[in-house]
PDB file of C-alpha atoms in Angstrom:
ATOM      1  CA  MET R 210     150.896  82.072-151.386  1.00 58.00           C
ATOM      2  CA  SER R 211     147.111  82.359-151.067  1.00 77.00           C
ATOM      3  CA  THR R 212     144.914  80.144-148.918  1.00 93.00           C
ATOM      4  CA  VAL R 213     141.714  78.646-150.364  1.00 96.00           C
ATOM      5  CA  LEU R 214     138.943  78.680-147.755  1.00 97.00           C
ATOM      6  CA  LEU R 215     136.109  76.221-148.464  1.00 97.00           C
ATOM      7  CA  ASP R 216     132.608  76.949-147.130  1.00 98.00           C
ATOM      8  CA  SER R 217     134.003  79.385-144.586  1.00 98.00           C
ATOM      9  CA  ALA R 218     131.746  80.498-141.743  1.00 97.00           C
ATOM     10  CA  LEU R 219     133.489  83.869-141.442  1.00 98.00           C
ATOM     11  CA  SER R 220     131.315  86.967-141.446  1.00 98.00           C
ATOM     12  CA  ASP R 221     131.229  89.141-144.541  1.00 98.00           C
ATOM     13  CA  ASP R 222     133.379  91.773-142.805  1.00 98.00           C
ATOM     14  CA  GLU R 223     135.990  89.139-141.941  1.00 98.00           C
ATOM     15  CA  ARG R 224     135.798  87.627-145.418  1.00 98.00           C
ATOM     16  CA  ARG R 225     136.345  90.939-147.168  1.00 98.00           C
ATOM     17  CA  ALA R 226     139.409  91.636-145.025  1.00 97.00           C
ATOM     18  CA  LYS R 227     140.938  88.291-146.006  1.00 97.00           C
ATOM     19  CA  LEU R 228     140.035  88.765-149.668  1.00 98.00           C
ATOM     20  CA  TYR R 229     141.756  92.155-149.667  1.00 97.00           C
ATOM     21  CA  ALA R 230     144.816  90.343-148.305  1.00 96.00           C
ATOM     22  CA  GLY R 231     144.822  87.845-151.179  1.00 97.00           C
ATOM     23  CA  GLU R 232     142.919  84.825-149.865  1.00 97.00           C
ATOM     24  CA  LEU R 233     140.476  82.846-152.048  1.00 98.00           C
ATOM     25  CA  PHE R 234     137.026  81.671-150.927  1.00 98.00           C
ATOM     26  CA  VAL R 235     135.022  78.801-152.437  1.00 98.00           C
ATOM     27  CA  TYR R 236     131.426  77.904-151.564  1.00 98.00           C
ATOM     28  CA  SER R 237     129.532  74.720-152.385  1.00 98.00           C
ATOM     29  CA  PRO R 238     126.301  74.949-154.406  1.00 98.00           C
ATOM     30  CA  ARG R 239     123.240  76.118-152.504  1.00 98.00           C
ATOM     31  CA  PRO R 240     119.624  76.804-153.498  1.00 98.00           C
ATOM     32  CA  SER R 241     120.170  80.341-154.790  1.00 98.00           C
ATOM     33  CA  THR R 242     123.229  79.467-156.897  1.00 98.00           C
ATOM     34  CA  THR R 243     121.546  76.340-158.257  1.00 98.00           C
ATOM     35  CA  ALA R 244     118.567  78.459-159.310  1.00 98.00           C
ATOM     36  CA  PHE R 245     120.911  80.841-161.151  1.00 98.00           C
ATOM     37  CA  VAL R 246     122.638  77.909-162.892  1.00 98.00           C
ATOM     38  CA  GLU R 247     119.336  76.412-164.016  1.00 98.00           C
ATOM     39  CA  PHE R 248     118.120  79.766-165.361  1.00 98.00           C
ATOM     40  CA  THR R 249     121.392  80.322-167.243  1.00 98.00           C
ATOM     41  CA  ARG R 250     121.431  76.800-168.683  1.00 98.00           C
ATOM     42  CA  GLU R 251     117.938  77.337-170.058  1.00 98.00           C
ATOM     43  CA  LEU R 252     119.017  80.494-171.906  1.00 98.00           C
ATOM     44  CA  ILE R 253     122.122  78.766-173.260  1.00 98.00           C
ATOM     45  CA  ARG R 254     120.293  75.658-174.437  1.00 98.00           C
ATOM     46  CA  ASP R 255     117.570  77.729-176.098  1.00 98.00           C
ATOM     47  CA  ALA R 256     120.263  79.604-178.022  1.00 98.00           C
ATOM     48  CA  PHE R 257     122.064  76.450-179.215  1.00 98.00           C
ATOM     49  CA  GLY R 258     118.911  74.510-180.066  1.00 98.00           C
ATOM     50  CA  ASP R 259     119.588  70.825-180.800  1.00 98.00           C
ATOM     51  CA  LEU R 260     123.349  71.169-180.278  1.00 98.00           C
ATOM     52  CA  ASP R 261     125.066  70.408-176.990  1.00 98.00           C
ATOM     53  CA  PRO R 262     126.406  73.846-175.937  1.00 98.00           C
ATOM     54  CA  GLU R 263     129.630  72.332-174.615  1.00 98.00           C
ATOM     55  CA  THR R 264     130.481  70.643-177.929  1.00 98.00           C
ATOM     56  CA  ALA R 265     128.667  72.915-180.410  1.00 98.00           C
ATOM     57  CA  GLN R 266     131.978  74.488-181.431  1.00 97.00           C
ATOM     58  CA  HIS R 267     132.830  71.245-183.245  1.00 97.00           C
ATOM     59  CA  HIS R 268     129.742  71.558-185.432  1.00 97.00           C
ATOM     60  CA  MET R 269     129.508  75.274-186.264  1.00 96.00           C
ATOM     61  CA  PRO R 270     131.569  77.679-188.391  1.00 95.00           C
ATOM     62  CA  VAL R 271     133.376  80.008-186.015  1.00 94.00           C
ATOM     63  CA  GLU R 272     131.690  83.093-187.523  1.00 93.00           C
ATOM     64  CA  GLU R 273     128.255  81.581-186.859  1.00 95.00           C
ATOM     65  CA  TYR R 274     129.306  80.687-183.318  1.00 95.00           C
ATOM     66  CA  ALA R 275     130.507  84.229-182.629  1.00 93.00           C
ATOM     67  CA  ALA R 276     127.242  85.655-183.977  1.00 94.00           C
ATOM     68  CA  LEU R 277     125.255  83.371-181.653  1.00 96.00           C
ATOM     69  CA  LEU R 278     127.262  84.558-178.640  1.00 96.00           C
ATOM     70  CA  ALA R 279     126.846  88.177-179.737  1.00 94.00           C
ATOM     71  CA  GLU R 280     123.097  87.725-179.334  1.00 96.00           C
ATOM     72  CA  LEU R 281     123.118  85.428-176.298  1.00 97.00           C
ATOM     73  CA  LYS R 282     125.487  87.314-174.009  1.00 96.00           C
ATOM     74  CA  PRO R 283     123.738  90.727-174.040  1.00 95.00           C
ATOM     75  CA  ARG R 284     120.388  88.955-173.638  1.00 97.00           C
ATOM     76  CA  PHE R 285     121.725  87.319-170.483  1.00 97.00           C
ATOM     77  CA  ILE R 286     123.305  90.543-169.174  1.00 95.00           C
ATOM     78  CA  HIS R 287     120.108  92.560-169.523  1.00 94.00           C
ATOM     79  CA  HIS R 288     117.625  89.847-168.507  1.00 96.00           C
ATOM     80  CA  PRO R 289     115.555  91.138-165.558  1.00 96.00           C
ATOM     81  CA  THR R 290     115.704  87.731-163.874  1.00 97.00           C
ATOM     82  CA  CYS R 291     119.439  88.213-163.304  1.00 96.00           C
ATOM     83  CA  LYS R 292     118.786  91.241-161.120  1.00 95.00           C
ATOM     84  CA  GLU R 293     116.320  89.170-159.083  1.00 96.00           C
ATOM     85  CA  LEU R 294     118.475  86.066-158.619  1.00 97.00           C
ATOM     86  CA  LEU R 295     121.797  87.776-157.988  1.00 98.00           C
ATOM     87  CA  PRO R 296     120.851  89.596-154.737  1.00 98.00           C
ATOM     88  CA  ALA R 297     119.389  86.330-153.449  1.00 98.00           C
ATOM     89  CA  MET R 298     122.758  84.635-154.013  1.00 98.00           C
ATOM     90  CA  LEU R 299     124.616  87.412-152.220  1.00 98.00           C
ATOM     91  CA  ALA R 300     122.241  87.268-149.261  1.00 98.00           C
ATOM     92  CA  GLU R 301     122.574  83.492-148.966  1.00 98.00           C
ATOM     93  CA  LEU R 302     126.354  83.860-149.075  1.00 98.00           C
ATOM     94  CA  GLY R 303     126.334  86.221-146.102  1.00 98.00           C
ATOM     95  CA  CYS R 304     126.307  89.697-147.667  1.00 98.00           C
ATOM     96  CA  ASP R 305     124.274  92.597-146.327  1.00 98.00           C
ATOM     97  CA  ILE R 306     122.536  93.497-149.576  1.00 98.00           C
ATOM     98  CA  SER R 307     121.557  96.918-148.233  1.00 98.00           C
ATOM     99  CA  LYS R 308     125.282  97.773-148.328  1.00 98.00           C
ATOM    100  CA  THR R 309     126.456  95.463-151.122  1.00 98.00           C
ATOM    101  CA  TYR R 310     126.472  96.850-154.658  1.00 98.00           C
ATOM    102  CA  PHE R 311     126.875  94.569-157.673  1.00 98.00           C
ATOM    103  CA  ASP R 312     127.416  95.043-161.376  1.00 97.00           C
ATOM    104  CA  VAL R 313     125.353  93.075-163.889  1.00 95.00           C
ATOM    105  CA  PRO R 314     126.496  89.462-164.316  1.00 97.00           C
ATOM    106  CA  ARG R 315     128.299  88.393-167.478  1.00 96.00           C
ATOM    107  CA  LEU R 316     128.136  85.080-169.288  1.00 97.00           C
ATOM    108  CA  ARG R 317     131.620  83.876-170.239  1.00 95.00           C
ATOM    109  CA  THR R 318     132.728  81.222-172.699  1.00 95.00           C
ATOM    110  CA  SER R 319     136.107  79.585-173.147  1.00 94.00           C
ATOM    111  CA  THR R 320     136.175  77.427-176.248  1.00 95.00           C
ATOM    112  CA  SER R 321     138.579  74.541-176.651  1.00 94.00           C
ATOM    113  CA  ASP R 322     141.725  74.234-178.771  1.00 92.00           C
ATOM    114  CA  ASP R 323     141.879  77.883-179.920  1.00 89.00           C
ATOM    115  CA  TYR R 324     138.538  77.691-181.753  1.00 92.00           C
ATOM    116  CA  LEU R 325     137.518  81.218-180.663  1.00 87.00           C
ATOM    117  CA  THR R 326     139.770  83.140-178.272  1.00 77.00           C
ATOM    118  CA  SER R 327     139.238  86.788-179.225  1.00 65.00           C
ATOM    119  CA  GLY R 328     136.477  89.384-179.116  1.00 55.00           C
ATOM    120  CA  ILE R 329     133.232  87.990-177.707  1.00 65.00           C
ATOM    121  CA  ALA R 330     135.114  84.964-176.260  1.00 57.00           C
ATOM    122  CA  TYR R 331     138.374  86.645-175.315  1.00 53.00           C
ATOM    123  CA  ALA R 332     140.943  84.357-173.672  1.00 55.00           C
ATOM    124  CA  PHE R 333     142.454  86.476-170.953  1.00 64.00           C
ATOM    125  CA  HIS R 334     146.173  86.819-170.477  1.00 88.00           C
ATOM    126  CA  PRO R 335     147.460  87.292-166.894  1.00 93.00           C
ATOM    127  CA  HIS R 336     145.819  90.469-165.609  1.00 95.00           C
ATOM    128  CA  ARG R 337     144.306  92.205-162.622  1.00 97.00           C
ATOM    129  CA  ASP R 338     140.841  93.723-162.866  1.00 96.00           C
ATOM    130  CA  THR R 339     142.358  96.786-161.206  1.00 96.00           C
ATOM    131  CA  TRP R 340     144.319  97.368-164.453  1.00 96.00           C
ATOM    132  CA  TYR R 341     140.888  97.988-166.008  1.00 95.00           C
ATOM    133  CA  SER R 342     139.857 100.837-163.672  1.00 96.00           C
ATOM    134  CA  ALA R 343     138.241  98.625-161.030  1.00 97.00           C
ATOM    135  CA  PRO R 344     138.438  99.931-157.442  1.00 97.00           C
ATOM    136  CA  PHE R 345     140.676  98.108-154.990  1.00 97.00           C
ATOM    137  CA  CYS R 346     137.658  97.141-152.884  1.00 98.00           C
ATOM    138  CA  GLN R 347     136.156  95.185-155.791  1.00 98.00           C
ATOM    139  CA  LEU R 348     135.441  91.500-155.207  1.00 98.00           C
ATOM    140  CA  ASN R 349     134.948  89.071-158.089  1.00 98.00           C
ATOM    141  CA  TRP R 350     132.382  86.246-157.923  1.00 98.00           C
ATOM    142  CA  TRP R 351     132.786  83.407-160.441  1.00 98.00           C
ATOM    143  CA  MET R 352     130.627  80.314-160.962  1.00 98.00           C
ATOM    144  CA  PRO R 353     130.683  77.500-163.567  1.00 98.00           C
ATOM    145  CA  ILE R 354     127.435  76.647-165.343  1.00 98.00           C
ATOM    146  CA  PHE R 355     128.414  73.151-166.475  1.00 98.00           C
ATOM    147  CA  ASP R 356     131.106  70.853-165.093  1.00 97.00           C
ATOM    148  CA  ILE R 357     134.632  72.159-165.499  1.00 97.00           C
ATOM    149  CA  VAL R 358     138.047  70.503-165.294  1.00 97.00           C
ATOM    150  CA  PRO R 359     141.499  71.908-164.518  1.00 96.00           C
ATOM    151  CA  GLU R 360     142.096  72.270-168.272  1.00 95.00           C
ATOM    152  CA  ASN R 361     139.344  74.854-168.848  1.00 94.00           C
ATOM    153  CA  GLY R 362     139.029  76.961-165.707  1.00 93.00           C
ATOM    154  CA  LEU R 363     140.833  79.920-164.154  1.00 94.00           C
ATOM    155  CA  ALA R 364     144.430  80.156-162.995  1.00 95.00           C
ATOM    156  CA  PHE R 365     145.587  82.397-160.158  1.00 97.00           C
ATOM    157  CA  HIS R 366     149.155  83.589-159.801  1.00 96.00           C
ATOM    158  CA  PRO R 367     149.197  84.442-156.073  1.00 93.00           C
ATOM    159  CA  ARG R 368     152.906  85.264-155.773  1.00 94.00           C
ATOM    160  CA  TYR R 369     152.093  88.505-157.587  1.00 96.00           C
ATOM    161  CA  PHE R 370     149.407  89.673-155.176  1.00 96.00           C
ATOM    162  CA  THR R 371     151.969  91.807-153.367  1.00 95.00           C
ATOM    163  CA  GLN R 372     154.520  91.928-156.176  1.00 96.00           C
ATOM    164  CA  GLY R 373     154.083  94.434-158.965  1.00 96.00           C
ATOM    165  CA  VAL R 374     154.210  93.483-162.640  1.00 96.00           C
ATOM    166  CA  ARG R 375     155.328  95.992-165.233  1.00 97.00           C
ATOM    167  CA  ASN R 376     152.228  96.478-167.383  1.00 96.00           C
ATOM    168  CA  SER R 377     150.501  98.803-169.846  1.00 95.00           C
ATOM    169  CA  SER R 378     147.552  99.836-167.664  1.00 95.00           C
ATOM    170  CA  ARG R 379     148.710 103.459-167.984  1.00 94.00           C
ATOM    171  CA  THR R 380     147.226 103.369-171.520  1.00 93.00           C
ATOM    172  CA  TYR R 381     143.765 102.290-170.357  1.00 94.00           C
ATOM    173  CA  ASN R 382     140.938 104.743-169.738  1.00 94.00           C
ATOM    174  CA  TYR R 383     137.637 103.120-168.800  1.00 94.00           C
ATOM    175  CA  TYR R 384     135.471 105.756-170.422  1.00 93.00           C
ATOM    176  CA  GLU R 385     137.424 105.711-173.679  1.00 91.00           C
ATOM    177  CA  TRP R 386     137.223 101.914-173.781  1.00 90.00           C
ATOM    178  CA  ASN R 387     133.445 101.955-173.354  1.00 88.00           C
ATOM    179  CA  LYS R 388     133.053 104.549-176.060  1.00 86.00           C
ATOM    180  CA  THR R 389     135.329 103.056-178.711  1.00 83.00           C
ATOM    181  CA  ASN R 390     135.978  99.355-178.051  1.00 60.00           C
ATOM    182  CA  ARG R 391     133.409  97.512-175.976  1.00 58.00           C
ATOM    183  CA  ALA R 392     130.586  97.268-178.499  1.00 52.00           C
ATOM    184  CA  SER R 393     132.903  95.913-181.198  1.00 48.00           C
ATOM    185  CA  ALA R 394     133.775  92.704-179.325  1.00 46.00           C
ATOM    186  CA  ALA R 395     131.808  90.405-181.624  1.00 46.00           C
ATOM    187  CA  LYS R 396     133.707  91.655-184.694  1.00 51.00           C
ATOM    188  CA  HIS R 397     137.021  90.247-183.464  1.00 42.00           C
ATOM    189  CA  ILE R 398     136.980  86.584-184.487  1.00 50.00           C
ATOM    190  CA  LYS R 399     140.429  85.557-185.730  1.00 54.00           C
ATOM    191  CA  THR R 400     142.422  88.142-183.787  1.00 52.00           C
ATOM    192  CA  ASP R 401     141.671  90.892-181.293  1.00 51.00           C
ATOM    193  CA  THR R 402     143.297  94.200-182.181  1.00 58.00           C
ATOM    194  CA  ARG R 403     141.861  96.193-179.286  1.00 67.00           C
ATOM    195  CA  VAL R 404     144.561  97.574-177.013  1.00 78.00           C
ATOM    196  CA  GLN R 405     144.166  96.184-173.503  1.00 87.00           C
ATOM    197  CA  PRO R 406     146.358  96.305-170.389  1.00 94.00           C
ATOM    198  CA  LYS R 407     148.891  93.487-170.508  1.00 94.00           C
ATOM    199  CA  PRO R 408     152.114  92.538-168.734  1.00 95.00           C
ATOM    200  CA  GLU R 409     155.212  94.171-170.178  1.00 96.00           C
ATOM    201  CA  GLU R 410     157.534  91.640-168.590  1.00 95.00           C
ATOM    202  CA  GLU R 411     157.518  87.875-168.382  1.00 94.00           C
ATOM    203  CA  VAL R 412     155.088  86.540-165.793  1.00 94.00           C
ATOM    204  CA  GLU R 413     155.914  83.225-164.153  1.00 93.00           C
ATOM    205  CA  ILE R 414     152.718  81.277-164.836  1.00 91.00           C
ATOM    206  CA  PHE R 415     153.737  78.443-162.532  1.00 91.00           C
ATOM    207  CA  PRO R 416     153.254  77.784-159.708  1.00 91.00           C
ATOM    208  CA  GLN R 417     149.588  78.641-160.014  1.00 94.00           C
ATOM    209  CA  THR R 418     146.314  77.870-158.249  1.00 95.00           C
ATOM    210  CA  ARG R 419     143.357  76.373-160.108  1.00 96.00           C
ATOM    211  CA  VAL R 420     140.025  75.918-158.356  1.00 95.00           C
ATOM    212  CA  VAL R 421     137.637  73.320-159.795  1.00 96.00           C
ATOM    213  CA  ALA R 422     134.167  73.886-158.365  1.00 96.00           C
ATOM    214  CA  PRO R 423     130.933  72.105-159.373  1.00 97.00           C
ATOM    215  CA  PRO R 424     128.186  73.963-161.229  1.00 98.00           C
ATOM    216  CA  GLY R 425     126.728  76.429-158.750  1.00 97.00           C
ATOM    217  CA  GLY R 426     129.894  76.442-156.680  1.00 98.00           C
ATOM    218  CA  MET R 427     131.033  80.023-156.091  1.00 98.00           C
ATOM    219  CA  LEU R 428     134.617  81.279-156.217  1.00 98.00           C
ATOM    220  CA  VAL R 429     135.296  84.696-154.661  1.00 98.00           C
ATOM    221  CA  PHE R 430     138.529  86.654-155.058  1.00 98.00           C
ATOM    222  CA  SER R 431     139.895  90.176-154.999  1.00 98.00           C
ATOM    223  CA  GLY R 432     139.878  92.218-158.186  1.00 98.00           C
ATOM    224  CA  ASN R 433     143.551  92.769-157.437  1.00 97.00           C
ATOM    225  CA  GLN R 434     144.412  89.066-157.892  1.00 97.00           C
ATOM    226  CA  LEU R 435     146.571  88.339-160.941  1.00 97.00           C
ATOM    227  CA  HIS R 436     144.665  85.660-162.856  1.00 96.00           C
ATOM    228  CA  SER R 437     144.256  84.305-166.366  1.00 93.00           C
ATOM    229  CA  SER R 438     142.242  81.954-168.549  1.00 90.00           C
ATOM    230  CA  VAL R 439     143.639  78.426-168.569  1.00 92.00           C
ATOM    231  CA  PRO R 440     144.343  77.446-172.203  1.00 92.00           C
ATOM    232  CA  ASN R 441     141.355  75.187-172.870  1.00 94.00           C
ATOM    233  CA  THR R 442     142.474  71.755-174.056  1.00 95.00           C
ATOM    234  CA  SER R 443     139.485  69.851-172.652  1.00 96.00           C
ATOM    235  CA  GLY R 444     137.579  69.453-175.919  1.00 97.00           C
ATOM    236  CA  ARG R 445     134.559  71.182-174.360  1.00 97.00           C
ATOM    237  CA  THR R 446     133.534  74.820-174.108  1.00 97.00           C
ATOM    238  CA  ARG R 447     133.518  76.223-170.601  1.00 97.00           C
ATOM    239  CA  PHE R 448     130.487  78.338-169.663  1.00 97.00           C
ATOM    240  CA  SER R 449     130.626  80.459-166.529  1.00 97.00           C
ATOM    241  CA  ILE R 450     129.123  83.590-165.062  1.00 97.00           C
ATOM    242  CA  ASP R 451     130.854  86.285-163.094  1.00 97.00           C
ATOM    243  CA  PHE R 452     129.951  89.550-161.460  1.00 98.00           C
ATOM    244  CA  ARG R 453     131.629  92.020-159.135  1.00 98.00           C
ATOM    245  CA  THR R 454     130.657  93.659-155.849  1.00 98.00           C
ATOM    246  CA  VAL R 455     131.741  96.497-153.610  1.00 98.00           C
ATOM    247  CA  HIS R 456     130.682  97.143-150.020  1.00 98.00           C
ATOM    248  CA  TYR R 457     129.440 100.658-149.331  1.00 98.00           C
ATOM    249  CA  ASP R 458     131.393 101.122-146.104  1.00 98.00           C
ATOM    250  CA  ASP R 459     134.630 100.119-147.814  1.00 98.00           C
ATOM    251  CA  VAL R 460     133.866 102.401-150.751  1.00 98.00           C
ATOM    252  CA  VAL R 461     133.277 105.407-148.513  1.00 97.00           C
ATOM    253  CA  ASN R 462     136.360 104.711-146.399  1.00 96.00           C
ATOM    254  CA  HIS R 463     138.590 103.737-149.354  1.00 96.00           C
ATOM    255  CA  VAL R 464     139.334 100.326-147.846  1.00 97.00           C
ATOM    256  CA  GLY R 465     140.665  97.559-150.094  1.00 97.00           C
ATOM    257  CA  SER R 466     143.730  95.832-151.476  1.00 97.00           C
ATOM    258  CA  VAL R 467     147.031  97.652-151.902  1.00 95.00           C
ATOM    259  CA  ASN R 468     147.848  98.999-155.352  1.00 95.00           C
ATOM    260  CA  VAL R 469     151.182  97.524-156.411  1.00 95.00           C
ATOM    261  CA  ASP R 470     151.204  98.351-160.145  1.00 96.00           C
ATOM    262  CA  SER R 471     147.955  99.800-161.588  1.00 95.00           C
ATOM    263  CA  GLU R 472     148.102 103.123-163.464  1.00 94.00           C
ATOM    264  CA  CYS R 473     144.803 103.187-165.387  1.00 95.00           C
ATOM    265  CA  THR R 474     142.370 106.110-165.422  1.00 94.00           C
ATOM    266  CA  GLY R 475     138.619 106.390-164.990  1.00 94.00           C
ATOM    267  CA  THR R 476     136.579 104.252-162.607  1.00 96.00           C
ATOM    268  CA  THR R 477     133.970 101.497-162.837  1.00 96.00           C
ATOM    269  CA  MET R 478     132.316 102.740-159.633  1.00 97.00           C
ATOM    270  CA  ARG R 479     129.221 104.015-161.454  1.00 96.00           C
ATOM    271  CA  ASP R 480     128.416 100.497-162.710  1.00 96.00           C
ATOM    272  CA  TYR R 481     127.374  99.082-159.328  1.00 98.00           C
ATOM    273  CA  LEU R 482     123.751  98.627-158.217  1.00 97.00           C
ATOM    274  CA  ARG R 483     122.559  98.307-154.618  1.00 98.00           C
ATOM    275  CA  GLY R 484     121.240  94.853-153.788  1.00 98.00           C
ATOM    276  CA  THR R 485     117.974  96.099-152.282  1.00 98.00           C
ATOM    277  CA  ASP R 486     116.717  98.589-154.856  1.00 97.00           C
ATOM    278  CA  LEU R 487     119.280  98.791-157.710  1.00 97.00           C
ATOM    279  CA  ALA R 488     120.245 102.349-156.736  1.00 98.00           C
ATOM    280  CA  ARG R 489     123.666 103.524-157.875  1.00 98.00           C
ATOM    281  CA  ILE R 490     126.486 104.800-155.693  1.00 98.00           C
ATOM    282  CA  PRO R 491     126.148 108.578-155.183  1.00 97.00           C
ATOM    283  CA  GLU R 492     128.050 110.633-157.722  1.00 96.00           C
ATOM    284  CA  ASP R 493     130.092 112.538-155.173  1.00 96.00           C
ATOM    285  CA  ILE R 494     131.507 109.246-153.905  1.00 97.00           C
ATOM    286  CA  CYS R 495     132.231 108.057-157.454  1.00 96.00           C
ATOM    287  CA  LEU R 496     134.111 111.273-158.100  1.00 94.00           C
ATOM    288  CA  SER R 497     136.417 110.510-155.186  1.00 95.00           C
ATOM    289  CA  TYR R 498     137.610 107.486-157.207  1.00 95.00           C
ATOM    290  CA  ASP R 499     137.755 109.240-160.554  1.00 90.00           C
ATOM    291  CA  THR R 500     141.111 109.943-162.145  1.00 77.00           C
ATOM    292  CA  ALA R 501     139.675 111.262-165.413  1.00 63.00           C
ATOM    293  CA  PRO R 502     136.463 113.029-166.420  1.00 57.00           C
ATOM    294  CA  PRO R 503     133.781 110.775-167.955  1.00 57.00           C
ATOM    295  CA  LEU R 504     133.242 111.052-171.705  1.00 53.00           C
ATOM    296  CA  PRO R 505     129.745 111.891-173.001  1.00 52.00           C
ATOM    297  CA  ASP R 506     127.669 108.727-173.541  1.00 46.00           C
ATOM    298  CA  ALA R 507     130.587 106.540-172.482  1.00 39.00           C
ATOM    299  CA  ILE R 508     128.982 104.500-169.715  1.00 38.00           C
ATOM    300  CA  LEU R 509     127.676 101.394-171.492  1.00 38.00           C
ATOM    301  CA  VAL R 510     127.075  97.849-170.367  1.00 38.00           C
ATOM    302  CA  TYR R 511     128.097  95.174-172.863  1.00 36.00           C
ATOM    303  CA  GLU R 512     131.156  92.951-172.522  1.00 43.00           C
ATOM    304  CA  PRO R 513     133.588  94.036-169.823  1.00 43.00           C
ATOM    305  CA  GLN R 514     137.252  93.269-170.158  1.00 46.00           C
ATOM    306  CA  THR R 515     137.791  91.818-166.699  1.00 58.00           C
ATOM    307  CA  THR R 516     137.770  88.346-165.204  1.00 63.00           C
ATOM    308  CA  ALA R 517     138.442  85.293-167.359  1.00 66.00           C
TER     309      ALA R 517
END
């Protein structure tokens, strides 16, 4: 059973150790996270025009909605302001940004009542990010943009943090996914036929932990946590952002959570950018995590298949 630590005063070193052991951290809104929320809301509202983004799904054909997200989400991912605001958040939350590397933040949507649950708005089954070639020192940072409720957030299944789940991660290669599947996300509207790592045995969904934070409240958890999208029955679309970090010292020393069931190949290690100057992790260090050679032109940034 995981503990949820609210506004902890632990140092980043102490926090990472507890996260690698399965604890969850939640932080109240602060100036840097509020600034990120306000920036993201502006992009979202510009995209939806006169419609309320949280209820627009009730007034748009699903194909039109998916097309809007297909334009909005990459625009958010690649917006230069994100790379300015994100290091400020990490610094305010106690990270040494000279040693903290982040990947670009993603805008997530969870529509209500099965309106759009595939492709560009994929509703995630129980999974670990480590099934998708993430390193075991990866930390996930998740923040709602508008108010959320227990019926449209994330669910954690902490009993499985140290208990393996039979799964199909052995079929997943990060480089192959980037080359053949990632850019096609917006085409999957009714169903999603892309093969992704999933449990191959029944997962006990309950008991589970749901954290309801206000907009700008930050949830931090290990990439090795088994988690899923809560089936959205709230009547409103959930908007959130998430990104991932690794700490250089832990990368070099191969410190992190224990692998209990992941068998994927490839590594996401080349995706991370240093908080001070956006430099990437040296290639020789990335190679120490690699379990398969990269494919030509396979490292893309679009819509990752991790976090809900």
